[in-house]
Amino acid sequence: MWCTRFIFLNICIISFIPTFFGCNVTRNPNHLSNLFLEYTSINGSTVVLTSNSSFQSEQYFSLVHKNGVVGHFPKNICNFRNIIRIDLSQNRISLISNISCLLNLEELDLSENRLMTINNNTLTQLEKLVVLNISRNRITHIDPFSLAGPNLNIQFLNASYNEMTSLDITNIVMSGPFCDRIFSHNQITDLTNVLDQLLDPNNTYGPGMVIISDNPFLAWPDFTKLGVKDLHMLGTMFHFGFDVRGSNFSCDCYMAPFLEIAEEVIQRFWRDYMKVECANPPNLKGKLIIDLVKEGKLELFVCTKDAEENCPVECQCTEQPSKSRFLVDCQGKGLRTLPQNLPNTSYPYELNMCDNLLSVLDTRNYLGKVASLKASNNSLERVESEAVEMLRNASNLSLANNKRLIYYFPKIIQYLPSDSIDLEHTVLFCDCDTLWLSDWLDLRQISSEFIFCETENHGRVKAINLQGLLLSECQDSPITSAIVSISLATAVILLGVPSFLIYNFKYELTILFRRHDPSICEFEYSVYISADEGNATMRSWIKHVLLPFLQNSGYRIYLPMRDCLPGSIAEEECKNILQKTRCFLVILSESYLCQEGRPRTEIEWKYAWDLYLKDKHRKIVMINFDHLSASIVEPRQIKAFVRIGKVIDFGNRDGLLLENIEKAIGSDRKRSTGLANTHALFNIWRLTSRNQVDCIRQNSIT
């Protein structure tokens, strides 16, 4: 008989005990000798009796005594070590004790008793126990590793209709296949990880079915606190279903990252247990979560923060994972300064300060995480250099329609992406120190029709005309002679220490003098994308911008977070795919360089660099996503790329970012596969290019 709860698990049930294909079939209960109980006191004490006056050691027994007044396990139960089945349901047992001796026990039914706790030493010796029913008791607590662990193999567990308020993750998941683990109809509001256990990403948990339905959960579980270090590993590790119907889940920002990862699976596979409704917020109450996912409404899964979480009392703070952003809306609140603090979040801030009374745009410790700052319709008189420096990663900075004259406007602003700045209807105080302004507006092609300068001698003029008016009034800078002097000094130093340069810049020299072989060499994949998959902002950009562009350009892409086979060994998978790939595309970020807990990126780089050195048909293309300087990059080969400028600056958003990436990757041609590739090998003498021969041989090995 198939396991009725989860048909596709390849699990069968022989009589009453679940068994797996390829294993020995458990013995038939009809061949078990029956044991009986005799009461020895009115408080429910008993002893075990057998119908035979003498029994042999190879005999196997079944003990069934239901609907009685048994208060304890029988005193002499260890005299019958070959008991296979015990059914003491509907009795008065309050404690499981004295059964660690029953090493052959396979089924234990203690449903409808008076159990209150399960200790982690109660069942650990029962390695053959596969069926456990402790439903309809008074259980309020189960120790970690009491129902699953290295020595336990419980395939069918029923702990429903008890009084538990929390459930530890160590009692839910187990390595390998199982049938059902049922915890429904308790009072569970939280899943815990008391021992801070980390689940092994190289292990497989399941297949099977975990049923936690009809519990008063309020918040979606935070899987990162339950031992899953990277949410993207869920699909690789967990091969079982969760039934959480009847819970009071809030459809909020905590649920959104999980749904985003599971979106493709939800779209393709429907199961009844996915029919879970939102209990909150009010605008989503009663709606099926799966319907919201299918309709592409993940942007509705948000969290609103309050003052206790550092949200300014005048503002509205909303975390929106589907858009990889944290919105702070302070528009029109009469604020005179930027908020001192904002709530902690892993997402970039989008801060709306429009229609306020700001006089100074000054520094705040959170500005480095601001992706968008809208400060139009204010009364700014000064913009601090430190504030602009911290905003270098911002994709939008609006200072338009300022009501007052801005007396100080820092030169460092010219290093921000030109398409991110809006200065329309703004007046700046200009003198000889701001001559750079007109060049900047012209070279960066910034819309300057309504950007004005207030000058001492010429009144109000268009900022783009500033240099023509003031150049004759301002003294020339001796910058040219300084540059010449510095260049001469540098030349002397370089000539004096060639050995020092070779030793310290060997990777830079390798990259600079390496000559790429442009002859056509056919690979199965055009591009292997290596990035920090835990970076939500980067993941969103890859998914919605980079990947569609490259695929539309005809490139064949391998993206580990999407294409990695579930259960595969990371190093072997990485090595095999890179052998078949022409271009290794690195999206460089601060988190990419943090190798602790991210061994995959380190493995990817090691093999890619090795192939890059050995095969001149290969390329490494690097995008500097976080604008990292060489001084903070530790891996020497990556530092070399950054130091000599062999990177594509993500912040140089002149409309050519994607085109620059395509140009760096270069042209591509689809690889011949199957019979065609084999035919090419047998006719290798027909190839005129030695390079083509080497390429086909190399790729055919994989």
XYZ file of C-alpha atoms in Angstrom:
702
model
C 0.000 0.000 0.000
C 1.315 3.451 -0.870
C 1.825 6.046 1.801
C -1.572 7.714 1.569
C -0.444 11.211 2.557
C 2.296 11.683 -0.020
C 1.916 9.410 -3.002
C 5.022 10.391 -4.969
C 7.461 9.718 -2.111
C 8.124 6.106 -3.135
C 7.111 4.968 0.364
C 4.935 1.965 0.997
C 3.163 0.685 4.088
C 3.187 -3.048 4.726
C 0.438 -3.762 7.202
C 1.018 -1.199 9.964
C 4.725 -0.397 9.578
C 6.172 1.849 6.817
C 9.031 0.375 4.813
C 11.040 1.592 1.827
C 11.665 -0.125 -1.477
C 14.966 -1.954 -1.366
C 14.767 -2.614 2.414
C 13.760 -5.788 4.208
C 9.989 -6.095 4.637
C 8.911 -5.903 8.268
C 7.376 -8.959 9.825
C 3.637 -9.545 9.651
C 1.865 -8.683 12.942
C -0.225 -11.838 12.580
C 2.915 -13.835 13.342
C 3.512 -12.065 16.644
C 2.713 -13.750 19.948
C 0.237 -11.824 22.097
C 1.101 -10.543 25.566
C -1.384 -9.547 28.268
C -1.460 -7.203 31.263
C -2.462 -7.972 34.822
C -3.240 -5.132 37.249
C -1.328 -5.299 40.531
C -2.765 -2.206 42.264
C -5.633 0.228 41.997
C -3.279 3.049 40.873
C -2.772 1.381 37.484
C 0.391 -0.652 38.112
C 0.636 -3.751 35.903
C 2.816 -6.684 34.927
C 3.144 -8.423 31.576
C 1.925 -11.996 31.175
C 2.198 -14.470 28.318
C -0.127 -17.320 27.423
C 2.864 -19.671 27.290
C 4.443 -20.708 30.548
C 7.801 -20.622 28.790
C 8.846 -18.719 25.722
C 11.848 -18.870 23.451
C 14.282 -16.023 22.868
C 13.469 -15.865 19.164
C 9.776 -15.197 19.802
C 8.396 -11.755 18.890
C 5.499 -10.186 20.754
C 2.637 -7.746 20.482
C 1.217 -6.016 23.566
C -2.240 -4.474 23.114
C -4.287 -3.136 26.044
C -6.602 -0.276 25.063
C -9.247 1.667 26.953
C -7.983 0.720 30.402
C -6.663 2.405 33.545
C -2.950 1.666 33.098
C -0.995 4.412 34.888
C 2.595 3.258 34.259
C 4.553 1.025 31.948
C 4.578 -2.569 33.282
C 7.325 -3.226 35.815
C 8.597 -6.362 34.079
C 8.383 -5.138 30.475
C 12.155 -5.526 29.994
C 11.736 -9.276 30.433
C 10.176 -9.242 26.971
C 12.876 -7.558 24.909
C 11.477 -8.828 21.615
C 8.280 -6.808 21.791
C 7.596 -5.434 18.309
C 4.324 -3.638 18.885
C 2.848 -1.842 21.917
C -0.646 -0.323 21.875
C -1.587 1.212 25.226
C -3.901 3.873 23.833
C -6.784 5.275 25.883
C -5.162 4.723 29.279
C -3.771 6.997 32.058
C -0.015 6.918 31.424
C 1.647 10.248 32.298
C 5.316 9.342 31.714
C 7.191 7.177 29.216
C 9.729 5.275 31.272
C 11.590 2.011 31.433
C 11.406 1.160 27.704
C 14.986 1.814 26.505
C 15.514 -1.935 26.816
C 13.009 -2.663 24.019
C 15.547 -2.483 21.216
C 13.281 -4.320 18.754
C 10.233 -2.095 19.269
C 8.823 -0.894 15.933
C 5.414 0.578 16.812
C 4.366 2.483 19.934
C 0.816 3.826 20.331
C 0.245 5.959 23.430
C -2.559 8.104 22.067
C -5.253 9.385 24.432
C -3.185 9.122 27.608
C -1.961 11.805 30.041
C 1.586 12.458 28.789
C 2.887 15.972 29.514
C 6.524 16.005 28.339
C 8.840 14.001 26.095
C 12.490 14.015 27.189
C 15.390 13.650 24.778
C 16.542 10.436 26.468
C 13.158 8.700 26.308
C 13.331 7.168 22.825
C 16.932 7.615 21.694
C 17.830 3.930 22.148
C 14.885 2.698 20.080
C 16.610 2.633 16.697
C 13.983 0.342 15.135
C 10.994 2.463 16.154
C 9.216 3.564 12.967
C 5.658 4.335 14.144
C 4.951 6.595 17.134
C 1.484 7.857 18.075
C 1.365 10.289 21.008
C -1.693 12.221 19.858
C -4.488 13.453 22.148
C -2.380 13.741 25.289
C -1.515 16.801 27.415
C 1.975 17.362 26.032
C 3.219 20.921 26.536
C 6.938 20.415 25.852
C 9.191 18.166 23.770
C 12.958 18.417 24.224
C 15.119 19.057 21.122
C 16.213 15.866 19.343
C 13.524 13.829 21.111
C 11.665 12.727 17.963
C 14.449 12.886 15.370
C 18.182 12.406 15.534
C 21.119 10.224 14.537
C 19.738 7.094 16.260
C 16.049 7.586 15.493
C 14.195 6.530 12.353
C 10.554 7.364 13.125
C 8.765 7.271 9.773
C 5.231 7.973 10.970
C 4.801 10.370 13.894
C 1.491 11.667 15.219
C 1.709 14.325 17.954
C -1.546 16.091 17.102
C -4.169 17.361 19.554
C -1.766 18.260 22.351
C -0.990 21.536 24.165
C 2.407 22.551 22.743
C 2.996 26.285 22.226
C 6.348 25.915 20.461
C 8.063 23.249 18.389
C 11.790 22.801 17.883
C 13.104 22.381 14.345
C 15.156 19.353 15.427
C 11.925 17.415 15.996
C 10.459 18.369 12.621
C 13.071 17.561 9.993
C 14.979 14.336 9.594
C 17.513 13.073 7.096
C 16.219 10.783 4.400
C 12.663 9.770 3.511
C 9.728 9.582 5.902
C 5.947 9.471 5.592
C 4.114 11.827 7.980
C 5.140 13.970 10.929
C 1.893 15.383 12.315
C 1.747 18.243 14.843
C -1.674 19.637 13.943
C -4.250 20.971 16.434
C -1.822 22.178 19.099
C -1.289 25.748 20.343
C 1.964 26.292 18.434
C 2.767 29.936 17.724
C 6.483 29.635 17.081
C 9.108 27.303 15.604
C 12.337 27.336 17.626
C 15.977 26.345 17.285
C 16.975 26.176 20.944
C 20.387 24.625 20.283
C 21.174 26.913 17.299
C 21.584 23.930 15.028
C 22.718 24.560 11.435
C 21.203 22.257 8.853
C 23.758 20.594 6.590
C 23.438 21.994 3.025
C 24.973 18.772 1.676
C 22.291 16.658 3.336
C 18.812 15.847 2.025
C 15.845 16.082 4.368
C 12.872 14.069 3.160
C 10.932 13.370 1.054
C 7.948 13.286 3.368
C 5.091 15.381 4.720
C 5.167 17.698 7.759
C 1.676 18.628 8.950
C 1.477 21.611 11.322
C -2.012 22.696 10.327
C -4.581 24.293 12.636
C -2.105 26.002 14.944
C -2.337 29.700 15.898
C 0.882 30.797 14.139
C 1.078 34.568 13.879
C 4.311 35.088 11.938
C 5.888 33.193 9.067
C 8.941 31.224 10.269
C 12.324 32.873 9.855
C 14.198 29.975 8.250
C 17.563 31.659 8.747
C 17.031 31.313 12.514
C 15.954 27.699 12.069
C 19.323 26.556 10.765
C 19.004 27.430 7.059
C 21.852 29.855 6.462
C 20.865 30.622 2.872
C 17.209 30.558 1.775
C 18.292 29.501 -1.706
C 19.387 26.169 -0.228
C 15.826 25.313 0.845
C 14.969 23.698 -2.471
C 18.165 21.660 -2.395
C 17.841 20.528 1.228
C 14.103 20.151 1.871
C 12.293 17.579 -0.221
C 9.062 17.479 1.751
C 5.798 19.366 1.958
C 4.555 21.636 4.733
C 0.850 21.696 5.548
C 0.204 24.882 7.522
C -3.465 25.379 6.714
C -5.588 26.910 9.446
C -2.797 29.185 10.723
C -3.075 32.922 11.389
C -0.189 33.991 9.178
C 0.433 37.631 8.426
C 1.239 38.037 4.751
C 4.143 40.395 5.310
C 7.782 41.045 4.535
C 8.946 37.965 6.440
C 7.024 35.725 4.071
C 8.002 37.524 0.860
C 11.627 36.264 0.449
C 10.468 32.667 0.862
C 7.654 33.130 -1.672
C 10.004 34.793 -4.149
C 12.305 31.790 -4.069
C 9.400 29.316 -4.185
C 7.470 31.247 -6.854
C 8.448 28.995 -9.751
C 7.631 25.825 -7.815
C 4.269 27.238 -6.700
C 3.430 28.160 -10.284
C 4.208 24.657 -11.557
C 3.053 22.363 -8.768
C -0.299 22.581 -6.993
C -0.948 20.719 -3.757
C -4.010 20.984 -1.511
C -1.827 21.840 1.476
C -0.786 25.061 -0.283
C -4.307 26.416 0.291
C -3.259 28.823 3.050
C -5.073 32.110 3.663
C -3.730 35.431 4.902
C -4.997 36.419 8.349
C -3.396 39.880 8.158
C -3.040 42.666 7.083
C -6.684 43.694 6.605
C -6.302 44.353 2.868
C -5.137 40.748 2.315
C -7.255 38.966 4.931
C -8.940 35.854 3.539
C -6.934 35.822 0.306
C -5.107 32.635 -0.669
C -1.343 33.083 -0.593
C -0.907 30.911 -3.667
C -3.338 33.107 -5.637
C -1.377 36.236 -4.712
C 1.833 34.572 -5.892
C 0.306 33.427 -9.172
C -1.081 36.925 -9.777
C 2.363 38.448 -9.253
C 1.371 40.493 -6.204
C 4.412 39.896 -4.033
C 4.807 43.672 -3.691
C 1.834 43.563 -1.284
C 3.845 41.495 1.220
C 5.291 44.335 3.285
C 6.053 45.208 6.904
C 5.233 48.538 8.504
C 7.697 49.670 11.171
C 6.876 51.953 14.103
C 8.741 54.315 16.424
C 9.903 51.444 18.647
C 11.868 50.173 15.648
C 13.466 53.593 14.969
C 10.963 54.788 12.406
C 10.659 58.604 12.761
C 7.306 59.388 14.351
C 6.396 61.768 11.513
C 7.166 59.206 8.798
C 5.868 55.916 7.430
C 8.407 53.084 7.183
C 7.679 50.106 4.940
C 9.923 47.145 4.156
C 9.178 45.688 0.705
C 11.370 42.649 -0.086
C 9.863 41.987 -3.532
C 11.253 45.347 -4.676
C 14.394 44.953 -2.555
C 13.791 48.263 -0.817
C 12.879 49.929 2.464
C 10.572 52.914 1.965
C 10.706 55.864 4.382
C 8.037 58.417 3.490
C 8.404 61.746 5.310
C 6.859 63.953 2.627
C 5.243 67.192 3.764
C 5.809 66.759 7.507
C 7.492 70.122 8.181
C 10.847 68.500 8.994
C 13.915 70.771 9.207
C 16.568 68.014 9.226
C 17.043 64.495 7.958
C 15.943 61.784 10.436
C 18.699 60.906 12.898
C 18.096 57.157 12.645
C 16.170 54.680 10.518
C 15.065 51.093 11.249
C 17.611 48.352 10.645
C 17.117 46.470 7.398
C 19.047 44.423 4.863
C 17.508 46.399 1.997
C 18.499 49.806 0.550
C 16.559 52.812 1.806
C 14.343 54.949 -0.409
C 13.911 58.171 1.549
C 11.230 60.692 0.555
C 11.894 64.118 2.133
C 9.984 66.214 -0.408
C 7.975 69.291 0.629
C 9.742 69.897 3.943
C 11.896 72.693 5.410
C 15.402 71.199 5.110
C 18.134 73.847 5.149
C 21.173 71.550 5.203
C 21.726 68.173 3.585
C 24.108 66.824 6.205
C 25.605 63.483 7.137
C 23.736 60.555 8.631
C 25.159 57.108 9.338
C 22.557 55.434 7.115
C 23.225 57.475 3.940
C 25.581 54.813 2.607
C 22.584 52.487 2.288
C 20.305 55.037 0.613
C 19.405 54.095 -2.965
C 17.057 57.023 -3.493
C 16.816 60.398 -1.760
C 14.045 62.717 -2.874
C 14.477 66.167 -1.321
C 12.726 68.440 -3.803
C 10.714 71.474 -2.679
C 12.846 72.235 0.370
C 14.835 75.268 1.570
C 18.379 73.952 1.183
C 21.255 76.410 1.640
C 24.076 73.917 1.998
C 24.890 70.408 0.749
C 27.671 68.760 2.783
C 30.504 66.954 0.968
C 30.421 64.054 3.436
C 26.737 63.504 2.765
C 27.279 63.373 -1.010
C 30.244 61.031 -0.530
C 28.019 58.622 1.382
C 25.363 58.860 -1.358
C 27.680 57.587 -4.108
C 25.673 54.376 -4.402
C 22.371 56.209 -4.776
C 20.518 55.758 -8.056
C 18.347 58.825 -7.466
C 19.139 62.160 -5.811
C 16.539 64.876 -6.328
C 17.174 68.430 -5.098
C 14.795 70.036 -7.592
C 12.601 73.086 -6.979
C 14.678 74.299 -4.063
C 13.194 77.477 -2.562
C 16.447 79.145 -1.480
C 19.903 79.856 -2.818
C 22.299 76.945 -2.205
C 25.517 78.633 -1.000
C 27.640 75.477 -0.857
C 27.429 72.739 -3.454
C 30.266 70.151 -3.250
C 32.442 69.258 -6.208
C 32.288 65.602 -5.281
C 28.744 65.450 -6.637
C 30.173 65.176 -10.158
C 31.239 61.625 -9.360
C 27.651 60.500 -8.895
C 25.931 58.880 -11.894
C 24.615 61.703 -14.045
C 21.217 60.137 -14.621
C 20.634 59.926 -10.869
C 20.688 63.695 -10.188
C 17.784 66.105 -10.550
C 18.598 69.816 -10.020
C 15.773 71.342 -12.053
C 14.694 74.818 -10.881
C 17.594 75.065 -8.431
C 19.814 78.146 -7.912
C 23.441 77.718 -6.786
C 25.925 80.341 -5.608
C 28.803 80.241 -8.102
C 32.332 81.694 -8.181
C 35.783 80.608 -9.345
C 35.579 77.477 -7.182
C 32.551 76.246 -9.115
C 33.876 76.548 -12.681
C 33.744 72.759 -12.845
C 29.959 72.970 -12.775
C 29.421 73.971 -16.412
C 31.875 71.336 -17.678
C 30.158 68.711 -15.593
C 26.694 69.627 -16.866
C 27.939 69.626 -20.445
C 30.036 66.452 -20.386
C 27.490 64.406 -18.464
C 24.646 65.764 -20.623
C 22.609 66.672 -17.575
C 19.399 68.515 -18.302
C 20.427 72.055 -17.377
C 17.775 74.316 -18.899
C 16.499 75.324 -15.465
C 19.679 75.064 -13.358
C 20.944 78.543 -12.471
C 23.950 80.209 -10.871
C 23.888 83.358 -8.760
C 27.146 85.323 -9.328
C 28.555 88.532 -7.804
C 29.184 90.401 -11.058
C 26.765 88.843 -13.524
C 23.665 88.199 -11.465
C 21.658 85.047 -12.187
C 22.837 83.043 -15.210
C 22.367 79.558 -16.547
C 24.847 77.244 -14.848
C 26.006 75.730 -18.126
C 27.266 79.192 -19.243
C 29.245 79.796 -16.058
C 32.731 79.052 -17.362
C 32.413 81.378 -20.336
C 31.506 84.248 -18.028
C 33.992 83.708 -15.193
C 37.006 82.115 -16.872
C 38.724 85.423 -17.596
C 38.173 86.563 -14.018
C 39.657 83.464 -12.416
C 43.356 82.686 -12.296
C 44.693 79.615 -14.035
C 45.597 76.736 -11.831
C 49.151 75.399 -11.876
C 47.752 71.915 -12.180
C 49.553 71.174 -15.461
C 53.019 71.738 -14.036
C 52.087 69.727 -10.990
C 51.016 66.832 -13.168
C 54.288 66.999 -15.113
C 56.329 67.021 -11.896
C 54.434 64.112 -10.477
C 54.805 62.189 -13.744
C 58.584 62.726 -13.816
C 58.948 61.674 -10.195
C 56.851 58.612 -10.837
C 58.960 57.677 -13.861
C 62.164 57.880 -11.804
C 60.684 55.682 -9.111
C 59.425 53.116 -11.622
C 62.804 52.907 -13.337
C 64.542 52.447 -10.015
C 62.539 49.567 -8.651
C 61.518 47.221 -11.503
C 61.997 44.125 -9.401
C 59.708 45.546 -6.745
C 56.977 46.114 -9.313
C 57.285 42.652 -10.822
C 57.036 41.044 -7.414
C 54.140 43.129 -6.147
C 52.211 43.499 -9.401
C 52.618 40.079 -10.991
C 48.874 39.559 -11.352
C 48.388 43.042 -12.789
C 51.127 42.360 -15.344
C 49.619 38.979 -16.173
C 46.251 40.570 -16.927
C 47.708 43.537 -18.825
C 49.953 41.492 -21.112
C 47.604 38.540 -21.605
C 46.375 38.374 -25.168
C 42.893 36.992 -25.693
C 42.583 34.580 -28.626
C 39.604 35.829 -30.682
C 39.360 32.725 -32.871
C 36.033 30.953 -32.543
C 36.006 28.220 -29.935
C 32.693 26.591 -29.213
C 31.443 26.196 -25.647
C 28.200 24.852 -24.211
C 27.694 27.986 -22.094
C 28.530 31.564 -23.017
C 28.563 33.048 -19.525
C 28.812 31.758 -15.951
C 27.476 34.385 -13.519
C 29.196 34.398 -10.124
C 27.604 36.613 -7.458
C 26.597 36.766 -3.820
C 23.161 35.133 -3.985
C 22.310 36.426 -0.514
C 22.429 40.072 -1.651
C 18.761 40.900 -2.281
C 19.463 44.044 -4.325
C 21.963 42.289 -6.550
C 19.723 39.243 -6.937
C 16.856 41.436 -8.100
C 19.069 43.266 -10.636
C 20.392 39.996 -12.032
C 16.927 38.480 -12.292
C 15.074 41.448 -13.763
C 17.757 43.319 -15.742
C 21.001 41.476 -16.491
C 19.658 37.994 -17.194
C 16.899 39.068 -19.644
C 19.366 41.325 -21.495
C 22.018 38.617 -21.921
C 19.486 35.986 -22.944
C 17.902 38.341 -25.476
C 21.397 38.938 -26.854
C 21.687 35.222 -27.599
C 24.030 34.219 -24.775
C 23.586 30.878 -23.037
C 23.759 31.612 -19.320
C 24.560 29.429 -16.333
C 23.303 31.015 -13.100
C 23.987 28.809 -10.028
C 21.010 30.099 -8.000
C 18.738 29.061 -10.877
C 20.502 26.184 -12.633
C 22.364 24.292 -9.884
C 21.038 20.747 -9.687
C 19.390 19.946 -6.317
C 21.597 17.696 -4.217
C 24.680 18.147 -6.412
C 28.133 18.562 -4.877
C 28.991 22.253 -5.209
C 32.662 21.863 -6.148
C 32.095 19.138 -8.746
C 29.151 20.996 -10.280
C 31.156 24.229 -10.447
C 34.207 22.561 -11.990
C 32.202 20.726 -14.651
C 30.182 23.769 -15.722
C 33.184 26.121 -15.866
C 34.976 23.668 -18.155
C 32.105 24.186 -20.594
C 31.897 27.986 -20.253
C 33.685 30.697 -22.256
C 33.245 33.753 -20.025
C 33.271 33.993 -16.222
C 31.210 37.057 -15.183
C 31.885 38.251 -11.621
C 29.527 40.729 -9.960
C 31.849 42.159 -7.335
C 30.425 43.310 -4.008
C 31.571 43.593 -0.404
C 29.680 40.442 0.538
C 31.213 38.548 -2.416
C 34.615 39.005 -0.804
C 33.444 37.641 2.570
C 34.280 33.993 2.070
C 33.141 32.815 5.507
C 29.976 30.812 4.968
C 30.223 31.340 1.181
C 32.624 28.633 -0.030
C 30.939 28.440 -3.439
C 32.205 31.817 -4.706
C 35.731 30.943 -3.592
C 35.551 27.621 -5.458
C 34.136 29.335 -8.550
C 36.937 31.901 -8.619
C 39.667 29.301 -8.112
C 38.620 27.208 -11.117
C 37.785 30.219 -13.313
C 41.207 31.814 -12.708
C 42.985 28.551 -13.440
C 41.127 28.155 -16.763
C 41.762 31.834 -17.573
C 45.523 31.296 -17.262
C 45.598 28.059 -19.259
C 43.226 28.874 -22.126
C 43.397 32.190 -23.997
C 39.902 31.650 -25.393
C 38.502 32.235 -21.902
C 37.498 35.577 -20.466
C 36.927 37.034 -17.024
C 34.585 40.036 -16.940
C 34.110 41.886 -13.664
C 31.320 44.324 -12.683
C 32.168 46.538 -9.692
C 28.671 46.510 -8.193
C 29.568 48.192 -4.869
C 32.175 50.640 -6.284
C 34.933 48.927 -4.319
C 38.396 50.435 -4.341
C 41.447 48.215 -4.690
C 42.538 49.089 -1.148
C 39.690 47.108 0.452
C 39.873 44.108 -1.897
C 41.969 41.334 -0.339
C 42.062 38.457 -2.914
C 45.141 39.341 -4.979
C 43.852 38.355 -8.423
C 40.584 40.273 -7.955
C 42.511 43.261 -6.534
C 44.596 43.252 -9.720
C 41.521 43.614 -11.937
C 40.252 46.536 -9.848
C 43.657 48.207 -9.566
C 44.282 48.363 -13.330
C 40.703 49.327 -14.121
C 39.730 46.062 -15.833
C 36.275 46.317 -14.309
C 32.952 47.732 -15.424
C 31.773 50.403 -12.996
C 28.189 49.693 -12.032
C 27.722 53.332 -11.004
C 28.646 54.716 -14.446
C 25.029 54.771 -15.513
C 25.335 56.633 -18.803
C 22.885 54.315 -20.483
C 25.665 52.026 -21.720
C 26.156 49.720 -18.735
C 24.572 46.672 -20.365
C 26.176 47.461 -23.728
C 29.584 47.655 -22.030
C 28.961 44.264 -20.427
C 28.009 42.771 -23.794
C 31.091 44.293 -25.422
C 33.362 42.869 -22.713
C 31.846 39.377 -23.045
C 32.329 39.472 -26.815
C 30.699 37.591 -29.663
C 29.450 34.061 -29.266
C 28.421 31.099 -31.365
C 26.229 28.225 -30.262
C 28.078 25.036 -29.587
C 27.366 21.963 -31.683
C 26.211 19.100 -29.496
C 25.466 15.406 -29.639
C 26.114 13.645 -32.939
C 27.357 16.800 -34.616
C 30.145 17.236 -32.067
C 31.125 13.573 -32.336
C 31.223 13.904 -36.121
C 33.563 16.878 -35.749
C 35.974 14.819 -33.669
C 36.095 11.993 -36.208
C 36.778 14.520 -38.975
C 39.292 16.567 -37.061
C 41.733 16.520 -39.989
C 39.382 18.824 -41.851
C 39.925 21.663 -39.395
C 42.519 24.188 -40.504
C 42.901 25.980 -37.203
C 44.889 24.304 -34.455
C 43.004 26.458 -31.937
C 39.667 25.054 -33.035
C 40.999 21.519 -32.660
C 42.157 22.211 -29.100
C 38.818 23.771 -28.200
C 36.747 20.860 -29.465
C 38.965 18.346 -27.698
C 38.816 20.296 -24.457
C 35.030 20.642 -24.470
C 34.387 17.073 -25.568
C 36.111 15.826 -22.421
C 33.340 17.359 -20.349
